[in-house]
Amino acid sequence: MDNILLYSGKAKNLFSTEDENVIIAQYKDQATALNGVKKEQIAGKGQLNNQISSLIFEKLNAAGVATHFIKKISKTEQLNKKVKIIPLEVVLRNVTAGSFSQRFGVKEGIQLEKPIVEFYYKNDDLDDPFINDEHVKFLKLVNDEDIAYIKAETRRINKLLSDWFHQIGLKLIDFKLEFGFDKDGKIILADEFSPDNCRLWDAQGHHMDKDVFRRGLGELTDVYEVVWEKLQELK
């Protein structure tokens, strides 16, 4: 049976497998920013993102977090459980940066007293607008119980990730997660976790994430390679 292309996104292609509940995620060598306005092919990016995301998801699985990740099957591919993605981008912020700083007119780099969880409606046509719990319910994306679970799970994931990155000399500034419903209707963590969807700063405050591409600060793969090498120290 041939693997059928199910979806082609900015960073990944998704293919069917012989198991209707399992898909192949193939990472692309494509970098995008500003909701796809800035786009570039960068050799080696897909492989690095697949390696980084696979390692992070393996550790999350081992820590008891329910995720879609099954295993890495090639340099650019991994097997995932098929999920129905909730059109909600869940952002957790530990430190002020990016759009948060712009929105509230505060400088970047302020440590927040308590991590802040934000929701964005996942809709490119609407430019992924910032929404709150009441909007989530109005749009019938999930119910109150699901909202509470997603927030609690995001905060739990943050504690794990922050500790792991601290161990290798990196500070987790903020990140975006996506969740989905599995075949049994359970909400599990999906998508990816890489420097594409988080901010990482080193001890000197250097960007070790996609801001390097967004802001033209250097070669993206050079930075991602450093993150990958450091993460392997966790094993």
Short mmCIF file of N, CA, C and O in Angstrom, two decimals, residues 9-13 25-33 36 38-54 72 74-78 176 191-198 208-214 218-228:
data_model
loop_
_atom_site.label_atom_id
_atom_site.label_comp_id
_atom_site.label_asym_id
_atom_site.label_seq_id
_atom_site.Cartn_x
_atom_site.Cartn_y
_atom_site.Cartn_z
N GLY A 9 1.93 21.00 5.16
CA GLY A 9 1.95 22.24 5.92
C GLY A 9 3.23 23.03 5.67
O GLY A 9 4.01 22.72 4.76
N LYS A 10 3.44 24.04 6.51
CA LYS A 10 4.62 24.89 6.36
C LYS A 10 5.91 24.13 6.68
O LYS A 10 6.94 24.36 6.05
N ALA A 11 5.83 23.25 7.67
CA ALA A 11 7.04 22.58 8.15
C ALA A 11 7.06 21.08 7.93
O ALA A 11 8.12 20.46 7.99
N LYS A 12 5.88 20.47 7.67
CA LYS A 12 5.81 19.01 7.57
C LYS A 12 4.82 18.55 6.52
O LYS A 12 3.84 19.24 6.23
N ASN A 13 5.08 17.36 5.97
CA ASN A 13 4.10 16.62 5.18
C ASN A 13 3.62 15.45 6.03
O ASN A 13 4.43 14.82 6.72
N ALA A 25 5.03 11.57 9.72
CA ALA A 25 5.30 13.01 9.62
C ALA A 25 6.69 13.18 9.02
O ALA A 25 7.68 12.66 9.54
N GLN A 26 6.75 13.88 7.90
CA GLN A 26 8.01 14.13 7.20
C GLN A 26 8.36 15.61 7.32
O GLN A 26 7.62 16.48 6.87
N TYR A 27 9.49 15.89 7.94
CA TYR A 27 9.89 17.28 8.19
C TYR A 27 10.54 17.89 6.95
O TYR A 27 11.38 17.27 6.30
N LYS A 28 10.16 19.12 6.65
CA LYS A 28 10.64 19.82 5.46
C LYS A 28 11.86 20.70 5.78
O LYS A 28 12.06 21.13 6.91
N ASP A 29 12.63 20.98 4.72
CA ASP A 29 13.74 21.93 4.83
C ASP A 29 13.24 23.35 4.56
O ASP A 29 13.86 24.12 3.83
N GLN A 30 12.13 23.70 5.15
CA GLN A 30 11.53 25.01 4.88
C GLN A 30 11.38 25.79 6.17
O GLN A 30 10.91 25.26 7.18
N ALA A 31 11.80 27.04 6.13
CA ALA A 31 11.63 27.94 7.27
C ALA A 31 10.62 29.01 6.89
O ALA A 31 10.70 29.58 5.80
N THR A 32 9.66 29.26 7.77
CA THR A 32 8.68 30.32 7.53
C THR A 32 8.59 31.19 8.78
O THR A 32 8.86 30.75 9.90
N ALA A 33 8.20 32.43 8.56
CA ALA A 33 7.99 33.37 9.66
C ALA A 33 6.90 34.34 9.25
O ALA A 33 6.55 34.44 8.08
N GLY A 36 4.00 32.80 7.44
CA GLY A 36 4.28 32.35 6.08
C GLY A 36 4.69 33.44 5.11
O GLY A 36 5.02 33.16 3.95
N LYS A 38 7.38 35.35 5.26
CA LYS A 38 8.80 35.12 5.01
C LYS A 38 9.03 33.62 4.89
O LYS A 38 8.65 32.86 5.78
N LYS A 39 9.62 33.19 3.78
CA LYS A 39 9.77 31.76 3.53
C LYS A 39 11.10 31.50 2.84
O LYS A 39 11.52 32.24 1.96
N GLU A 40 11.74 30.39 3.24
CA GLU A 40 13.06 30.07 2.66
C GLU A 40 13.35 28.59 2.82
O GLU A 40 12.97 27.98 3.82
N GLN A 41 14.00 28.01 1.82
CA GLN A 41 14.46 26.63 1.90
C GLN A 41 15.83 26.61 2.56
O GLN A 41 16.74 27.33 2.11
N ILE A 42 16.00 25.83 3.61
CA ILE A 42 17.27 25.76 4.34
C ILE A 42 17.67 24.29 4.47
O ILE A 42 17.04 23.54 5.23
N ALA A 43 18.69 23.90 3.74
CA ALA A 43 19.14 22.50 3.72
C ALA A 43 19.50 22.04 5.13
O ALA A 43 20.21 22.72 5.86
N GLY A 44 18.99 20.87 5.50
CA GLY A 44 19.31 20.26 6.79
C GLY A 44 18.37 20.62 7.92
O GLY A 44 18.41 20.00 8.99
N LYS A 45 17.50 21.60 7.71
CA LYS A 45 16.60 22.03 8.79
C LYS A 45 15.62 20.92 9.17
O LYS A 45 15.37 20.68 10.36
N GLY A 46 15.05 20.24 8.17
CA GLY A 46 14.09 19.18 8.45
C GLY A 46 14.67 18.07 9.30
O GLY A 46 14.03 17.58 10.24
N GLN A 47 15.89 17.68 8.98
CA GLN A 47 16.55 16.61 9.74
C GLN A 47 16.78 17.04 11.19
O GLN A 47 16.52 16.27 12.13
N LEU A 48 17.25 18.27 11.39
CA LEU A 48 17.51 18.75 12.74
C LEU A 48 16.22 18.84 13.56
O LEU A 48 16.17 18.44 14.72
N ASN A 49 15.16 19.37 12.95
CA ASN A 49 13.88 19.48 13.67
C ASN A 49 13.33 18.11 14.04
O ASN A 49 12.77 17.92 15.12
N ASN A 50 13.46 17.16 13.13
CA ASN A 50 12.98 15.80 13.41
C ASN A 50 13.77 15.17 14.56
O ASN A 50 13.19 14.55 15.46
N GLN A 51 15.09 15.36 14.55
CA GLN A 51 15.93 14.80 15.62
C GLN A 51 15.58 15.44 16.97
O GLN A 51 15.42 14.74 17.98
N ILE A 52 15.49 16.77 16.97
CA ILE A 52 15.22 17.48 18.22
C ILE A 52 13.83 17.13 18.76
O ILE A 52 13.67 16.79 19.93
N SER A 53 12.82 17.20 17.88
CA SER A 53 11.45 16.92 18.32
C SER A 53 11.30 15.48 18.79
O SER A 53 10.63 15.20 19.79
N SER A 54 11.94 14.54 18.08
CA SER A 54 11.86 13.13 18.48
C SER A 54 12.44 12.92 19.86
O SER A 54 11.85 12.22 20.71
N LYS A 72 10.94 7.63 15.86
CA LYS A 72 11.62 8.20 14.69
C LYS A 72 11.97 7.06 13.75
O LYS A 72 12.50 6.03 14.19
N SER A 74 13.33 7.70 10.33
CA SER A 74 14.40 8.08 9.41
C SER A 74 14.93 9.44 9.83
O SER A 74 14.45 10.02 10.81
N LYS A 75 15.88 9.97 9.10
CA LYS A 75 16.47 11.26 9.46
C LYS A 75 15.43 12.38 9.46
O LYS A 75 15.53 13.34 10.24
N THR A 76 14.45 12.27 8.59
CA THR A 76 13.45 13.35 8.48
C THR A 76 12.02 12.90 8.78
O THR A 76 11.09 13.70 8.66
N GLU A 77 11.85 11.63 9.21
CA GLU A 77 10.48 11.12 9.39
C GLU A 77 10.28 10.48 10.77
O GLU A 77 11.21 9.92 11.36
N GLN A 78 9.03 10.57 11.24
CA GLN A 78 8.66 9.89 12.47
C GLN A 78 7.24 9.35 12.35
O GLN A 78 6.44 9.84 11.54
N LYS A 176 5.10 27.20 21.92
CA LYS A 176 3.74 26.95 21.43
C LYS A 176 3.50 25.44 21.37
O LYS A 176 4.36 24.70 20.89
N ASP A 191 1.71 17.70 17.16
CA ASP A 191 2.59 18.58 16.40
C ASP A 191 4.06 18.27 16.68
O ASP A 191 4.47 17.13 16.52
N GLU A 192 4.86 19.25 17.07
CA GLU A 192 6.30 19.05 17.27
C GLU A 192 6.77 19.92 18.42
O GLU A 192 6.05 20.80 18.89
N PHE A 193 8.01 19.67 18.86
CA PHE A 193 8.67 20.61 19.77
C PHE A 193 10.10 20.77 19.29
O PHE A 193 10.91 19.85 19.38
N SER A 194 10.38 21.94 18.75
CA SER A 194 11.71 22.24 18.20
C SER A 194 11.95 23.74 18.34
O SER A 194 11.05 24.47 18.77
N PRO A 195 13.14 24.22 17.98
CA PRO A 195 13.37 25.67 18.03
C PRO A 195 12.48 26.46 17.08
O PRO A 195 12.50 27.69 17.10
N ASP A 196 11.70 25.78 16.25
CA ASP A 196 10.72 26.44 15.40
C ASP A 196 9.55 27.01 16.21
O ASP A 196 8.96 28.02 15.84
N ASN A 197 9.20 26.32 17.30
CA ASN A 197 8.00 26.73 18.04
C ASN A 197 8.28 27.03 19.51
O ASN A 197 7.42 26.91 20.37
N CYS A 198 9.53 27.43 19.79
CA CYS A 198 9.86 27.89 21.13
C CYS A 198 10.96 28.94 21.03
O CYS A 198 11.58 29.10 19.97
N MET A 208 18.64 31.12 20.33
CA MET A 208 18.96 29.76 19.87
C MET A 208 17.71 29.12 19.29
O MET A 208 17.39 27.97 19.56
N ASP A 209 16.98 29.88 18.46
CA ASP A 209 15.67 29.46 17.97
C ASP A 209 15.38 30.14 16.65
O ASP A 209 16.26 30.76 16.05
N LYS A 210 14.12 30.09 16.21
CA LYS A 210 13.75 30.62 14.89
C LYS A 210 13.83 32.14 14.81
O LYS A 210 13.75 32.70 13.72
N ASP A 211 14.00 32.83 15.93
CA ASP A 211 14.21 34.27 15.87
C ASP A 211 15.47 34.61 15.07
O ASP A 211 15.57 35.71 14.52
N VAL A 212 16.40 33.67 15.00
CA VAL A 212 17.60 33.87 14.18
C VAL A 212 17.20 34.09 12.72
O VAL A 212 17.77 34.93 12.02
N PHE A 213 16.19 33.34 12.28
CA PHE A 213 15.66 33.50 10.92
C PHE A 213 14.73 34.72 10.82
O PHE A 213 14.85 35.52 9.89
N ARG A 214 13.83 34.85 11.78
CA ARG A 214 12.87 35.97 11.77
C ARG A 214 13.58 37.32 11.72
O ARG A 214 13.18 38.23 11.01
N GLY A 218 21.60 35.33 11.84
CA GLY A 218 22.64 34.36 11.50
C GLY A 218 22.08 33.18 10.75
O GLY A 218 20.97 33.24 10.21
N GLU A 219 22.85 32.09 10.72
CA GLU A 219 22.44 30.87 10.01
C GLU A 219 21.61 29.99 10.94
O GLU A 219 22.06 29.59 12.01
N LEU A 220 20.41 29.70 10.50
CA LEU A 220 19.46 28.94 11.32
C LEU A 220 20.00 27.56 11.71
O LEU A 220 19.95 27.17 12.87
N THR A 221 20.51 26.83 10.73
CA THR A 221 20.95 25.45 11.02
C THR A 221 22.16 25.41 11.95
O THR A 221 22.33 24.44 12.69
N ASP A 222 22.99 26.45 11.94
CA ASP A 222 24.14 26.49 12.86
C ASP A 222 23.62 26.51 14.30
O ASP A 222 24.15 25.81 15.18
N VAL A 223 22.59 27.31 14.54
CA VAL A 223 22.01 27.42 15.87
C VAL A 223 21.29 26.14 16.27
O VAL A 223 21.44 25.63 17.39
N TYR A 224 20.49 25.58 15.35
CA TYR A 224 19.76 24.36 15.64
C TYR A 224 20.71 23.19 15.91
O TYR A 224 20.41 22.32 16.73
N GLU A 225 21.84 23.18 15.23
CA GLU A 225 22.83 22.13 15.44
C GLU A 225 23.38 22.19 16.86
O GLU A 225 23.58 21.16 17.51
N VAL A 226 23.61 23.39 17.35
CA VAL A 226 24.10 23.56 18.73
C VAL A 226 23.05 23.05 19.72
O VAL A 226 23.37 22.34 20.68
N VAL A 227 21.78 23.39 19.49
CA VAL A 227 20.70 22.92 20.37
C VAL A 227 20.64 21.39 20.36
O VAL A 227 20.53 20.75 21.42
N TRP A 228 20.74 20.79 19.18
CA TRP A 228 20.70 19.34 19.05
C TRP A 228 21.87 18.68 19.79
O TRP A 228 21.69 17.70 20.52
#
